[in-house]
PDB file of N, CA, C and O in Angstrom:
ATOM      1  N   UNK A   1     235.783  -2.375 -33.869  1.00  0.00           N
ATOM      2  CA  UNK A   1     235.248  -3.606 -34.176  1.00  0.00           C
ATOM      3  C   UNK A   1     233.663  -3.764 -34.822  1.00  0.00           C
ATOM      4  O   UNK A   1     233.227  -2.679 -34.662  1.00  0.00           O
ATOM      5  N   UNK A   2     233.642  -5.128 -35.469  1.00  0.00           N
ATOM      6  CA  UNK A   2     232.573  -5.022 -36.146  1.00  0.00           C
ATOM      7  C   UNK A   2     231.641  -6.062 -35.399  1.00  0.00           C
ATOM      8  O   UNK A   2     231.547  -6.952 -34.680  1.00  0.00           O
ATOM      9  N   UNK A   3     229.956  -5.589 -35.485  1.00  0.00           N
ATOM     10  CA  UNK A   3     229.138  -6.531 -34.587  1.00  0.00           C
ATOM     11  C   UNK A   3     228.943  -7.210 -35.649  1.00  0.00           C
ATOM     12  O   UNK A   3     228.737  -8.071 -36.517  1.00  0.00           O
ATOM     13  N   UNK A   4     227.314  -8.150 -35.398  1.00  0.00           N
ATOM     14  CA  UNK A   4     227.397  -9.576 -35.980  1.00  0.00           C
ATOM     15  C   UNK A   4     226.298  -8.648 -36.676  1.00  0.00           C
ATOM     16  O   UNK A   4     226.889  -9.629 -38.280  1.00  0.00           O
ATOM     17  N   UNK A   5     225.982  -7.474 -37.055  1.00  0.00           N
ATOM     18  CA  UNK A   5     225.092  -7.457 -38.376  1.00  0.00           C
ATOM     19  C   UNK A   5     225.859  -7.052 -39.213  1.00  0.00           C
ATOM     20  O   UNK A   5     226.070  -7.693 -40.613  1.00  0.00           O
ATOM     21  N   UNK A   6     227.088  -6.132 -38.404  1.00  0.00           N
ATOM     22  CA  UNK A   6     227.604  -5.571 -40.060  1.00  0.00           C
ATOM     23  C   UNK A   6     228.633  -7.421 -40.834  1.00  0.00           C
ATOM     24  O   UNK A   6     229.091  -6.789 -42.081  1.00  0.00           O
ATOM     25  N   UNK A   7     228.774  -7.686 -39.561  1.00  0.00           N
ATOM     26  CA  UNK A   7     229.418  -8.666 -40.098  1.00  0.00           C
ATOM     27  C   UNK A   7     229.060  -9.751 -41.813  1.00  0.00           C
ATOM     28  O   UNK A   7     229.109 -10.222 -41.823  1.00  0.00           O
ATOM     29  N   UNK A   8     227.352 -10.267 -40.667  1.00  0.00           N
ATOM     30  CA  UNK A   8     226.381 -10.997 -41.855  1.00  0.00           C
ATOM     31  C   UNK A   8     226.148 -10.005 -43.370  1.00  0.00           C
ATOM     32  O   UNK A   8     225.973 -10.423 -44.347  1.00  0.00           O
ATOM     33  N   UNK A   9     226.606  -8.892 -43.287  1.00  0.00           N
ATOM     34  CA  UNK A   9     225.951  -8.102 -44.482  1.00  0.00           C
ATOM     35  C   UNK A   9     227.472  -8.367 -45.267  1.00  0.00           C
ATOM     36  O   UNK A   9     227.455  -8.459 -46.238  1.00  0.00           O
ATOM     37  N   UNK A  10     228.608  -8.322 -44.655  1.00  0.00           N
ATOM     38  CA  UNK A  10     230.073  -8.233 -45.604  1.00  0.00           C
ATOM     39  C   UNK A  10     229.527  -9.527 -45.755  1.00  0.00           C
ATOM     40  O   UNK A  10     230.097  -9.446 -46.936  1.00  0.00           O
ATOM     41  N   UNK A  11     229.211 -10.635 -45.216  1.00  0.00           N
ATOM     42  CA  UNK A  11     229.455 -12.202 -46.086  1.00  0.00           C
ATOM     43  C   UNK A  11     228.263 -12.723 -46.867  1.00  0.00           C
ATOM     44  O   UNK A  11     229.045 -12.885 -47.685  1.00  0.00           O
ATOM     45  N   UNK A  12     227.076 -11.912 -46.671  1.00  0.00           N
ATOM     46  CA  UNK A  12     225.980 -11.596 -47.564  1.00  0.00           C
ATOM     47  C   UNK A  12     226.981 -11.199 -49.222  1.00  0.00           C
ATOM     48  O   UNK A  12     227.183 -11.827 -50.106  1.00  0.00           O
ATOM     49  N   UNK A  13     227.421  -9.885 -49.421  1.00  0.00           N
ATOM     50  CA  UNK A  13     228.363  -9.490 -50.593  1.00  0.00           C
ATOM     51  C   UNK A  13     229.258  -9.886 -51.323  1.00  0.00           C
ATOM     52  O   UNK A  13     229.319 -10.404 -52.444  1.00  0.00           O
ATOM     53  N   UNK A  14     229.979 -10.688 -49.889  1.00  0.00           N
ATOM     54  CA  UNK A  14     231.232 -11.532 -50.648  1.00  0.00           C
ATOM     55  C   UNK A  14     230.794 -13.155 -50.881  1.00  0.00           C
ATOM     56  O   UNK A  14     231.379 -12.902 -51.965  1.00  0.00           O
ATOM     57  N   UNK A  15     229.415 -13.421 -50.616  1.00  0.00           N
ATOM     58  CA  UNK A  15     228.858 -14.514 -51.099  1.00  0.00           C
ATOM     59  C   UNK A  15     228.674 -14.376 -52.408  1.00  0.00           C
ATOM     60  O   UNK A  15     227.833 -14.654 -53.599  1.00  0.00           O
ATOM     61  N   UNK A  16     227.731 -13.325 -52.449  1.00  0.00           N
ATOM     62  CA  UNK A  16     226.414 -12.544 -54.263  1.00  0.00           C
ATOM     63  C   UNK A  16     228.069 -12.351 -55.041  1.00  0.00           C
ATOM     64  O   UNK A  16     227.977 -12.619 -56.193  1.00  0.00           O
ATOM     65  N   UNK A  17     229.663 -11.513 -54.191  1.00  0.00           N
ATOM     66  CA  UNK A  17     230.024 -11.504 -55.409  1.00  0.00           C
ATOM     67  C   UNK A  17     231.029 -12.845 -56.479  1.00  0.00           C
ATOM     68  O   UNK A  17     231.257 -12.701 -57.242  1.00  0.00           O
ATOM     69  N   UNK A  18     231.038 -13.517 -55.277  1.00  0.00           N
ATOM     70  CA  UNK A  18     232.114 -14.484 -55.456  1.00  0.00           C
ATOM     71  C   UNK A  18     230.721 -15.736 -56.189  1.00  0.00           C
ATOM     72  O   UNK A  18     231.097 -16.287 -57.211  1.00  0.00           O
ATOM     73  N   UNK A  19     229.792 -15.912 -56.063  1.00  0.00           N
ATOM     74  CA  UNK A  19     228.654 -16.903 -56.778  1.00  0.00           C
ATOM     75  C   UNK A  19     227.694 -15.958 -57.798  1.00  0.00           C
ATOM     76  O   UNK A  19     226.802 -16.552 -57.644  1.00  0.00           O
ATOM     77  N   UNK A  20     228.074 -14.513 -58.356  1.00  0.00           N
ATOM     78  CA  UNK A  20     227.158 -14.252 -59.445  1.00  0.00           C
ATOM     79  C   UNK A  20     226.421 -15.003 -60.554  1.00  0.00           C
ATOM     80  O   UNK A  20     225.148 -15.346 -60.623  1.00  0.00           O
ATOM     81  N   UNK A  21     227.723 -15.904 -60.836  1.00  0.00           N
ATOM     82  CA  UNK A  21     227.118 -17.192 -61.721  1.00  0.00           C
ATOM     83  C   UNK A  21     226.325 -18.444 -61.447  1.00  0.00           C
ATOM     84  O   UNK A  21     225.549 -18.262 -62.118  1.00  0.00           O
ATOM     85  N   UNK A  22     226.596 -18.666 -60.106  1.00  0.00           N
ATOM     86  CA  UNK A  22     225.890 -19.792 -59.605  1.00  0.00           C
ATOM     87  C   UNK A  22     224.244 -18.981 -59.325  1.00  0.00           C
ATOM     88  O   UNK A  22     223.296 -20.099 -58.794  1.00  0.00           O
ATOM     89  N   UNK A  23     224.140 -18.112 -58.658  1.00  0.00           N
ATOM     90  CA  UNK A  23     223.324 -17.393 -57.697  1.00  0.00           C
ATOM     91  C   UNK A  23     221.986 -17.363 -58.378  1.00  0.00           C
ATOM     92  O   UNK A  23     220.793 -17.756 -57.787  1.00  0.00           O
ATOM     93  N   UNK A  24     221.828 -17.124 -59.992  1.00  0.00           N
ATOM     94  CA  UNK A  24     220.034 -17.433 -60.422  1.00  0.00           C
ATOM     95  C   UNK A  24     219.955 -18.855 -60.315  1.00  0.00           C
ATOM     96  O   UNK A  24     218.779 -19.199 -60.056  1.00  0.00           O
ATOM     97  N   UNK A  25     220.804 -20.069 -60.791  1.00  0.00           N
ATOM     98  CA  UNK A  25     220.383 -20.869 -60.292  1.00  0.00           C
ATOM     99  C   UNK A  25     219.703 -21.686 -58.994  1.00  0.00           C
ATOM    100  O   UNK A  25     218.622 -21.831 -58.886  1.00  0.00           O
ATOM    101  N   UNK A  26     220.456 -21.124 -58.320  1.00  0.00           N
ATOM    102  CA  UNK A  26     220.186 -21.384 -56.600  1.00  0.00           C
ATOM    103  C   UNK A  26     219.196 -20.681 -56.555  1.00  0.00           C
ATOM    104  O   UNK A  26     218.281 -21.579 -55.722  1.00  0.00           O
ATOM    105  N   UNK A  27     218.600 -19.220 -56.860  1.00  0.00           N
ATOM    106  CA  UNK A  27     217.551 -18.601 -56.305  1.00  0.00           C
ATOM    107  C   UNK A  27     216.834 -19.892 -57.148  1.00  0.00           C
ATOM    108  O   UNK A  27     215.312 -19.934 -56.613  1.00  0.00           O
ATOM    109  N   UNK A  28     216.140 -19.743 -58.151  1.00  0.00           N
ATOM    110  CA  UNK A  28     216.183 -20.701 -59.387  1.00  0.00           C
ATOM    111  C   UNK A  28     215.222 -22.125 -58.754  1.00  0.00           C
ATOM    112  O   UNK A  28     213.695 -22.199 -57.979  1.00  0.00           O
ATOM    113  N   UNK A  29     216.216 -22.724 -58.350  1.00  0.00           N
ATOM    114  CA  UNK A  29     215.905 -23.867 -57.432  1.00  0.00           C
ATOM    115  C   UNK A  29     215.367 -23.943 -56.168  1.00  0.00           C
ATOM    116  O   UNK A  29     214.267 -24.365 -55.742  1.00  0.00           O
ATOM    117  N   UNK A  30     215.538 -23.021 -55.641  1.00  0.00           N
ATOM    118  CA  UNK A  30     214.763 -22.157 -54.038  1.00  0.00           C
ATOM    119  C   UNK A  30     213.304 -22.527 -54.485  1.00  0.00           C
ATOM    120  O   UNK A  30     212.389 -22.718 -53.523  1.00  0.00           O
ATOM    121  N   UNK A  31     213.305 -21.257 -55.136  1.00  0.00           N
ATOM    122  CA  UNK A  31     211.523 -21.013 -55.552  1.00  0.00           C
ATOM    123  C   UNK A  31     211.035 -22.183 -55.943  1.00  0.00           C
ATOM    124  O   UNK A  31     209.618 -22.831 -55.639  1.00  0.00           O
ATOM    125  N   UNK A  32     211.686 -23.599 -56.706  1.00  0.00           N
ATOM    126  CA  UNK A  32     210.508 -24.400 -57.003  1.00  0.00           C
ATOM    127  C   UNK A  32     211.063 -25.470 -55.925  1.00  0.00           C
ATOM    128  O   UNK A  32     210.127 -26.052 -56.143  1.00  0.00           O
ATOM    129  N   UNK A  33     212.018 -25.515 -55.244  1.00  0.00           N
ATOM    130  CA  UNK A  33     211.890 -26.050 -53.721  1.00  0.00           C
ATOM    131  C   UNK A  33     210.225 -25.275 -52.847  1.00  0.00           C
ATOM    132  O   UNK A  33     209.688 -26.250 -52.027  1.00  0.00           O
ATOM    133  N   UNK A  34     210.178 -24.128 -52.540  1.00  0.00           N
ATOM    134  CA  UNK A  34     209.444 -23.673 -52.197  1.00  0.00           C
ATOM    135  C   UNK A  34     207.777 -23.812 -52.608  1.00  0.00           C
ATOM    136  O   UNK A  34     206.934 -24.538 -52.105  1.00  0.00           O
ATOM    137  N   UNK A  35     207.892 -23.910 -53.712  1.00  0.00           N
ATOM    138  CA  UNK A  35     206.342 -24.317 -54.233  1.00  0.00           C
ATOM    139  C   UNK A  35     205.965 -26.190 -53.903  1.00  0.00           C
ATOM    140  O   UNK A  35     204.723 -26.290 -54.214  1.00  0.00           O
ATOM    141  N   UNK A  36     206.778 -26.371 -54.556  1.00  0.00           N
ATOM    142  CA  UNK A  36     206.523 -28.778 -54.038  1.00  0.00           C
ATOM    143  C   UNK A  36     206.163 -28.206 -52.812  1.00  0.00           C
ATOM    144  O   UNK A  36     205.527 -29.355 -52.440  1.00  0.00           O
ATOM    145  N   UNK A  37     206.891 -27.524 -51.579  1.00  0.00           N
ATOM    146  CA  UNK A  37     207.169 -27.571 -50.883  1.00  0.00           C
ATOM    147  C   UNK A  37     205.490 -26.914 -50.173  1.00  0.00           C
ATOM    148  O   UNK A  37     204.360 -27.532 -49.514  1.00  0.00           O
ATOM    149  N   UNK A  38     204.895 -25.993 -50.404  1.00  0.00           N
ATOM    150  CA  UNK A  38     202.708 -25.548 -50.691  1.00  0.00           C
ATOM    151  C   UNK A  38     202.357 -26.354 -51.220  1.00  0.00           C
ATOM    152  O   UNK A  38     201.488 -26.644 -50.694  1.00  0.00           O
ATOM    153  N   UNK A  39     202.756 -27.427 -52.485  1.00  0.00           N
ATOM    154  CA  UNK A  39     201.962 -27.929 -53.444  1.00  0.00           C
ATOM    155  C   UNK A  39     201.561 -28.705 -52.464  1.00  0.00           C
ATOM    156  O   UNK A  39     200.587 -29.214 -51.995  1.00  0.00           O
ATOM    157  N   UNK A  40     202.601 -29.958 -52.212  1.00  0.00           N
ATOM    158  CA  UNK A  40     202.505 -31.050 -51.150  1.00  0.00           C
ATOM    159  C   UNK A  40     201.546 -30.484 -49.769  1.00  0.00           C
ATOM    160  O   UNK A  40     201.033 -31.698 -49.112  1.00  0.00           O
ATOM    161  N   UNK A  41     201.765 -29.434 -49.369  1.00  0.00           N
ATOM    162  CA  UNK A  41     201.531 -28.902 -47.785  1.00  0.00           C
ATOM    163  C   UNK A  41     199.606 -28.954 -47.662  1.00  0.00           C
ATOM    164  O   UNK A  41     198.991 -29.347 -47.056  1.00  0.00           O
ATOM    165  N   UNK A  42     199.685 -27.837 -49.035  1.00  0.00           N
ATOM    166  CA  UNK A  42     198.202 -28.103 -48.947  1.00  0.00           C
ATOM    167  C   UNK A  42     197.354 -29.629 -49.906  1.00  0.00           C
ATOM    168  O   UNK A  42     196.425 -29.463 -49.478  1.00  0.00           O
ATOM    169  N   UNK A  43     198.362 -30.317 -50.256  1.00  0.00           N
ATOM    170  CA  UNK A  43     197.633 -31.646 -50.680  1.00  0.00           C
ATOM    171  C   UNK A  43     197.944 -32.252 -49.385  1.00  0.00           C
ATOM    172  O   UNK A  43     196.014 -33.115 -49.468  1.00  0.00           O
ATOM    173  N   UNK A  44     198.041 -32.434 -48.205  1.00  0.00           N
ATOM    174  CA  UNK A  44     198.262 -32.896 -47.207  1.00  0.00           C
ATOM    175  C   UNK A  44     196.325 -32.456 -46.121  1.00  0.00           C
ATOM    176  O   UNK A  44     196.067 -33.675 -45.948  1.00  0.00           O
ATOM    177  N   UNK A  45     196.361 -30.947 -46.503  1.00  0.00           N
ATOM    178  CA  UNK A  45     195.751 -30.555 -45.688  1.00  0.00           C
ATOM    179  C   UNK A  45     194.022 -30.973 -46.710  1.00  0.00           C
ATOM    180  O   UNK A  45     193.302 -31.310 -45.575  1.00  0.00           O
ATOM    181  N   UNK A  46     194.336 -31.121 -48.101  1.00  0.00           N
ATOM    182  CA  UNK A  46     193.122 -31.572 -48.419  1.00  0.00           C
ATOM    183  C   UNK A  46     192.743 -32.721 -47.918  1.00  0.00           C
ATOM    184  O   UNK A  46     191.325 -33.062 -47.930  1.00  0.00           O
ATOM    185  N   UNK A  47     192.995 -33.316 -48.132  1.00  0.00           N
ATOM    186  CA  UNK A  47     193.270 -35.041 -47.924  1.00  0.00           C
ATOM    187  C   UNK A  47     192.825 -35.052 -46.416  1.00  0.00           C
ATOM    188  O   UNK A  47     191.805 -36.060 -46.201  1.00  0.00           O
ATOM    189  N   UNK A  48     193.525 -34.390 -45.408  1.00  0.00           N
ATOM    190  CA  UNK A  48     193.067 -34.452 -43.675  1.00  0.00           C
ATOM    191  C   UNK A  48     191.747 -34.299 -43.853  1.00  0.00           C
ATOM    192  O   UNK A  48     190.381 -34.485 -43.106  1.00  0.00           O
ATOM    193  N   UNK A  49     190.863 -32.858 -44.887  1.00  0.00           N
ATOM    194  CA  UNK A  49     189.643 -32.493 -44.472  1.00  0.00           C
ATOM    195  C   UNK A  49     188.491 -33.378 -45.073  1.00  0.00           C
ATOM    196  O   UNK A  49     187.688 -33.918 -44.891  1.00  0.00           O
ATOM    197  N   UNK A  50     189.098 -34.415 -46.608  1.00  0.00           N
ATOM    198  CA  UNK A  50     187.972 -35.581 -47.065  1.00  0.00           C
ATOM    199  C   UNK A  50     187.695 -36.594 -45.967  1.00  0.00           C
ATOM    200  O   UNK A  50     186.655 -37.098 -45.602  1.00  0.00           O
ATOM    201  N   UNK A  51     189.023 -36.755 -45.483  1.00  0.00           N
ATOM    202  CA  UNK A  51     189.137 -37.972 -45.286  1.00  0.00           C
ATOM    203  C   UNK A  51     188.151 -37.962 -43.505  1.00  0.00           C
ATOM    204  O   UNK A  51     188.646 -37.178 -42.683  1.00  0.00           O
ATOM    205  N   UNK A  52     188.052 -38.875 -43.020  1.00  0.00           N
ATOM    206  CA  UNK A  52     187.309 -38.816 -41.064  1.00  0.00           C
ATOM    207  C   UNK A  52     188.306 -38.930 -40.379  1.00  0.00           C
ATOM    208  O   UNK A  52     189.390 -39.453 -40.621  1.00  0.00           O
ATOM    209  N   UNK A  53     188.210 -37.979 -39.387  1.00  0.00           N
ATOM    210  CA  UNK A  53     189.461 -38.531 -37.725  1.00  0.00           C
ATOM    211  C   UNK A  53     189.034 -39.457 -36.880  1.00  0.00           C
ATOM    212  O   UNK A  53     189.360 -39.737 -36.321  1.00  0.00           O
ATOM    213  N   UNK A  54     188.188 -40.276 -37.404  1.00  0.00           N
ATOM    214  CA  UNK A  54     187.918 -41.978 -36.582  1.00  0.00           C
ATOM    215  C   UNK A  54     189.330 -42.461 -36.398  1.00  0.00           C
ATOM    216  O   UNK A  54     189.991 -42.670 -37.314  1.00  0.00           O
ATOM    217  N   UNK A  55     189.743 -43.350 -36.112  1.00  0.00           N
ATOM    218  CA  UNK A  55     191.007 -43.880 -35.435  1.00  0.00           C
ATOM    219  C   UNK A  55     190.501 -45.361 -36.381  1.00  0.00           C
ATOM    220  O   UNK A  55     189.508 -46.016 -36.715  1.00  0.00           O
ATOM    221  N   UNK A  56     192.030 -45.765 -36.944  1.00  0.00           N
ATOM    222  CA  UNK A  56     191.662 -47.128 -37.713  1.00  0.00           C
ATOM    223  C   UNK A  56     192.203 -47.799 -36.380  1.00  0.00           C
ATOM    224  O   UNK A  56     193.088 -48.149 -35.248  1.00  0.00           O
ATOM    225  N   UNK A  57     191.180 -49.096 -36.852  1.00  0.00           N
ATOM    226  CA  UNK A  57     191.168 -50.179 -35.995  1.00  0.00           C
ATOM    227  C   UNK A  57     191.823 -51.610 -37.335  1.00  0.00           C
ATOM    228  O   UNK A  57     191.439 -51.796 -38.131  1.00  0.00           O
ATOM    229  N   UNK A  58     192.755 -52.338 -36.299  1.00  0.00           N
ATOM    230  CA  UNK A  58     193.569 -52.972 -37.150  1.00  0.00           C
ATOM    231  C   UNK A  58     193.297 -54.389 -36.320  1.00  0.00           C
ATOM    232  O   UNK A  58     193.288 -54.480 -35.156  1.00  0.00           O
ATOM    233  N   UNK A  59     192.689 -55.263 -36.842  1.00  0.00           N
ATOM    234  CA  UNK A  59     191.968 -56.433 -36.082  1.00  0.00           C
ATOM    235  C   UNK A  59     193.526 -57.577 -36.590  1.00  0.00           C
ATOM    236  O   UNK A  59     194.652 -57.678 -37.050  1.00  0.00           O
ATOM    237  N   UNK A  60     193.854 -58.258 -35.113  1.00  0.00           N
ATOM    238  CA  UNK A  60     194.615 -58.779 -35.172  1.00  0.00           C
ATOM    239  C   UNK A  60     194.716 -59.945 -34.041  1.00  0.00           C
ATOM    240  O   UNK A  60     193.533 -59.976 -32.994  1.00  0.00           O
ATOM    241  N   UNK A  61     195.511 -60.558 -33.427  1.00  0.00           N
ATOM    242  CA  UNK A  61     195.803 -61.617 -32.126  1.00  0.00           C
ATOM    243  C   UNK A  61     196.516 -61.371 -31.337  1.00  0.00           C
ATOM    244  O   UNK A  61     197.866 -60.520 -31.977  1.00  0.00           O
ATOM    245  N   UNK A  62     196.787 -61.640 -29.982  1.00  0.00           N
ATOM    246  CA  UNK A  62     197.480 -61.251 -29.335  1.00  0.00           C
ATOM    247  C   UNK A  62     198.048 -62.339 -29.167  1.00  0.00           C
ATOM    248  O   UNK A  62     198.143 -63.782 -29.119  1.00  0.00           O
ATOM    249  N   UNK A  63     199.516 -61.640 -28.527  1.00  0.00           N
ATOM    250  CA  UNK A  63     200.559 -63.123 -28.635  1.00  0.00           C
ATOM    251  C   UNK A  63     201.283 -62.822 -26.833  1.00  0.00           C
ATOM    252  O   UNK A  63     201.641 -62.097 -26.387  1.00  0.00           O
ATOM    253  N   UNK A  64     201.194 -63.976 -26.207  1.00  0.00           N
ATOM    254  CA  UNK A  64     201.924 -64.222 -24.969  1.00  0.00           C
ATOM    255  C   UNK A  64     203.599 -64.607 -25.228  1.00  0.00           C
ATOM    256  O   UNK A  64     203.990 -64.893 -26.702  1.00  0.00           O
ATOM    257  N   UNK A  65     204.222 -63.510 -24.258  1.00  0.00           N
ATOM    258  CA  UNK A  65     205.983 -64.589 -24.973  1.00  0.00           C
ATOM    259  C   UNK A  65     205.793 -65.887 -24.097  1.00  0.00           C
ATOM    260  O   UNK A  65     205.409 -66.440 -23.696  1.00  0.00           O
ATOM    261  N   UNK A  66     206.879 -65.986 -25.028  1.00  0.00           N
ATOM    262  CA  UNK A  66     207.273 -67.829 -24.811  1.00  0.00           C
ATOM    263  C   UNK A  66     207.559 -67.983 -23.056  1.00  0.00           C
ATOM    264  O   UNK A  66     208.182 -67.163 -22.303  1.00  0.00           O
ATOM    265  N   UNK A  67     206.997 -69.252 -22.386  1.00  0.00           N
ATOM    266  CA  UNK A  67     207.714 -69.606 -21.548  1.00  0.00           C
ATOM    267  C   UNK A  67     208.551 -70.612 -20.610  1.00  0.00           C
ATOM    268  O   UNK A  67     209.228 -70.695 -21.192  1.00  0.00           O
ATOM    269  N   UNK A  68     208.582 -70.521 -19.516  1.00  0.00           N
ATOM    270  CA  UNK A  68     210.275 -70.219 -19.360  1.00  0.00           C
ATOM    271  C   UNK A  68     209.886 -70.783 -17.513  1.00  0.00           C
ATOM    272  O   UNK A  68     208.520 -70.913 -17.070  1.00  0.00           O
ATOM    273  N   UNK A  69     210.891 -71.611 -17.450  1.00  0.00           N
ATOM    274  CA  UNK A  69     210.664 -72.253 -16.176  1.00  0.00           C
ATOM    275  C   UNK A  69     209.329 -73.302 -15.986  1.00  0.00           C
ATOM    276  O   UNK A  69     208.500 -74.319 -17.020  1.00  0.00           O
ATOM    277  N   UNK A  70     208.702 -72.754 -14.911  1.00  0.00           N
ATOM    278  CA  UNK A  70     207.642 -73.227 -14.193  1.00  0.00           C
ATOM    279  C   UNK A  70     206.245 -73.464 -15.401  1.00  0.00           C
ATOM    280  O   UNK A  70     205.219 -74.054 -15.119  1.00  0.00           O
ATOM    281  N   UNK A  71     206.333 -72.101 -16.009  1.00  0.00           N
ATOM    282  CA  UNK A  71     205.796 -71.815 -16.846  1.00  0.00           C
ATOM    283  C   UNK A  71     205.120 -73.044 -18.237  1.00  0.00           C
ATOM    284  O   UNK A  71     203.759 -73.872 -18.698  1.00  0.00           O
ATOM    285  N   UNK A  72     206.330 -73.867 -18.702  1.00  0.00           N
ATOM    286  CA  UNK A  72     206.568 -74.503 -19.507  1.00  0.00           C
ATOM    287  C   UNK A  72     205.760 -76.076 -18.712  1.00  0.00           C
ATOM    288  O   UNK A  72     204.984 -76.517 -19.775  1.00  0.00           O
ATOM    289  N   UNK A  73     206.337 -76.300 -17.531  1.00  0.00           N
ATOM    290  CA  UNK A  73     204.873 -77.377 -17.216  1.00  0.00           C
ATOM    291  C   UNK A  73     203.176 -76.926 -17.234  1.00  0.00           C
ATOM    292  O   UNK A  73     203.221 -77.868 -17.021  1.00  0.00           O
ATOM    293  N   UNK A  74     203.426 -75.913 -16.422  1.00  0.00           N
ATOM    294  CA  UNK A  74     201.630 -75.585 -16.059  1.00  0.00           C
ATOM    295  C   UNK A  74     201.779 -75.940 -15.134  1.00  0.00           C
ATOM    296  O   UNK A  74     200.928 -75.236 -14.382  1.00  0.00           O
ATOM    297  N   UNK A  75     202.759 -76.075 -13.927  1.00  0.00           N
ATOM    298  CA  UNK A  75     202.697 -75.905 -12.703  1.00  0.00           C
ATOM    299  C   UNK A  75     203.133 -74.582 -11.997  1.00  0.00           C
ATOM    300  O   UNK A  75     204.143 -74.568 -11.874  1.00  0.00           O
ATOM    301  N   UNK A  76     202.222 -73.969 -10.904  1.00  0.00           N
ATOM    302  CA  UNK A  76     203.083 -73.459 -10.467  1.00  0.00           C
ATOM    303  C   UNK A  76     203.659 -72.849  -9.016  1.00  0.00           C
ATOM    304  O   UNK A  76     203.738 -71.992  -8.176  1.00  0.00           O
ATOM    305  N   UNK A  77     203.020 -74.610  -8.153  1.00  0.00           N
ATOM    306  CA  UNK A  77     203.347 -74.229  -7.114  1.00  0.00           C
ATOM    307  C   UNK A  77     202.375 -74.182  -5.792  1.00  0.00           C
ATOM    308  O   UNK A  77     202.070 -74.304  -5.435  1.00  0.00           O
ATOM    309  N   UNK A  78     201.433 -73.352  -6.793  1.00  0.00           N
ATOM    310  CA  UNK A  78     200.067 -73.239  -5.722  1.00  0.00           C
ATOM    311  C   UNK A  78     199.081 -74.181  -5.653  1.00  0.00           C
ATOM    312  O   UNK A  78     199.156 -74.279  -5.430  1.00  0.00           O
ATOM    313  N   UNK A  79     198.509 -74.710  -7.024  1.00  0.00           N
ATOM    314  CA  UNK A  79     197.962 -76.176  -6.952  1.00  0.00           C
ATOM    315  C   UNK A  79     198.555 -77.365  -7.911  1.00  0.00           C
ATOM    316  O   UNK A  79     199.420 -76.559  -9.001  1.00  0.00           O
ATOM    317  N   UNK A  80     198.146 -78.276  -7.989  1.00  0.00           N
ATOM    318  CA  UNK A  80     199.014 -79.740  -8.389  1.00  0.00           C
ATOM    319  C   UNK A  80     198.219 -78.895 -10.317  1.00  0.00           C
ATOM    320  O   UNK A  80     196.844 -78.589 -10.078  1.00  0.00           O
ATOM    321  N   UNK A  81     198.889 -79.831 -10.736  1.00  0.00           N
ATOM    322  CA  UNK A  81     198.930 -79.783 -12.513  1.00  0.00           C
ATOM    323  C   UNK A  81     198.089 -79.993 -12.321  1.00  0.00           C
ATOM    324  O   UNK A  81     197.496 -81.858 -12.027  1.00  0.00           O
ATOM    325  N   UNK A  82     196.879 -79.728 -13.439  1.00  0.00           N
ATOM    326  CA  UNK A  82     195.922 -80.731 -14.107  1.00  0.00           C
ATOM    327  C   UNK A  82     196.238 -82.155 -14.246  1.00  0.00           C
ATOM    328  O   UNK A  82     196.563 -82.182 -14.926  1.00  0.00           O
ATOM    329  N   UNK A  83     195.365 -82.970 -14.055  1.00  0.00           N
ATOM    330  CA  UNK A  83     194.975 -84.549 -14.561  1.00  0.00           C
ATOM    331  C   UNK A  83     195.800 -85.426 -13.318  1.00  0.00           C
ATOM    332  O   UNK A  83     195.683 -86.420 -13.085  1.00  0.00           O
ATOM    333  N   UNK A  84     196.960 -84.549 -11.937  1.00  0.00           N
ATOM    334  CA  UNK A  84     197.469 -85.401 -11.684  1.00  0.00           C
ATOM    335  C   UNK A  84     196.778 -85.019  -9.524  1.00  0.00           C
ATOM    336  O   UNK A  84     196.163 -84.225  -9.932  1.00  0.00           O
ATOM    337  N   UNK A  85     196.818 -85.818  -9.190  1.00  0.00           N
ATOM    338  CA  UNK A  85     196.490 -85.243  -7.023  1.00  0.00           C
ATOM    339  C   UNK A  85     197.441 -84.865  -6.740  1.00  0.00           C
ATOM    340  O   UNK A  85     198.575 -85.212  -6.993  1.00  0.00           O
ATOM    341  N   UNK A  86     197.020 -84.203  -6.132  1.00  0.00           N
ATOM    342  CA  UNK A  86     197.640 -83.368  -4.826  1.00  0.00           C
ATOM    343  C   UNK A  86     198.623 -84.824  -4.536  1.00  0.00           C
ATOM    344  O   UNK A  86     197.731 -85.630  -3.752  1.00  0.00           O
ATOM    345  N   UNK A  87     199.529 -84.169  -3.951  1.00  0.00           N
ATOM    346  CA  UNK A  87     200.186 -84.800  -2.767  1.00  0.00           C
ATOM    347  C   UNK A  87     200.020 -84.671  -1.018  1.00  0.00           C
ATOM    348  O   UNK A  87     200.147 -83.788  -0.660  1.00  0.00           O
TER     349      UNK A  87
END
């Protein structure tokens, strides 16, 4: 029987023989992709080096969830609502 490494070598040879016409184009496009990836990674690293590492602070306002039940009337049951005497 064949081992895993022998099967991998046979598969690579079969692919190379069957795809001989397209192989140069595939290798060329893989090389272009690798160059683009390297350039983008280098640009990101340079951008990180230039920019300070301080956190960004975004100004905004805090929103409360919509009132339900007794919150809508302002009465919680512990104290009388404002402007009304206790019973």
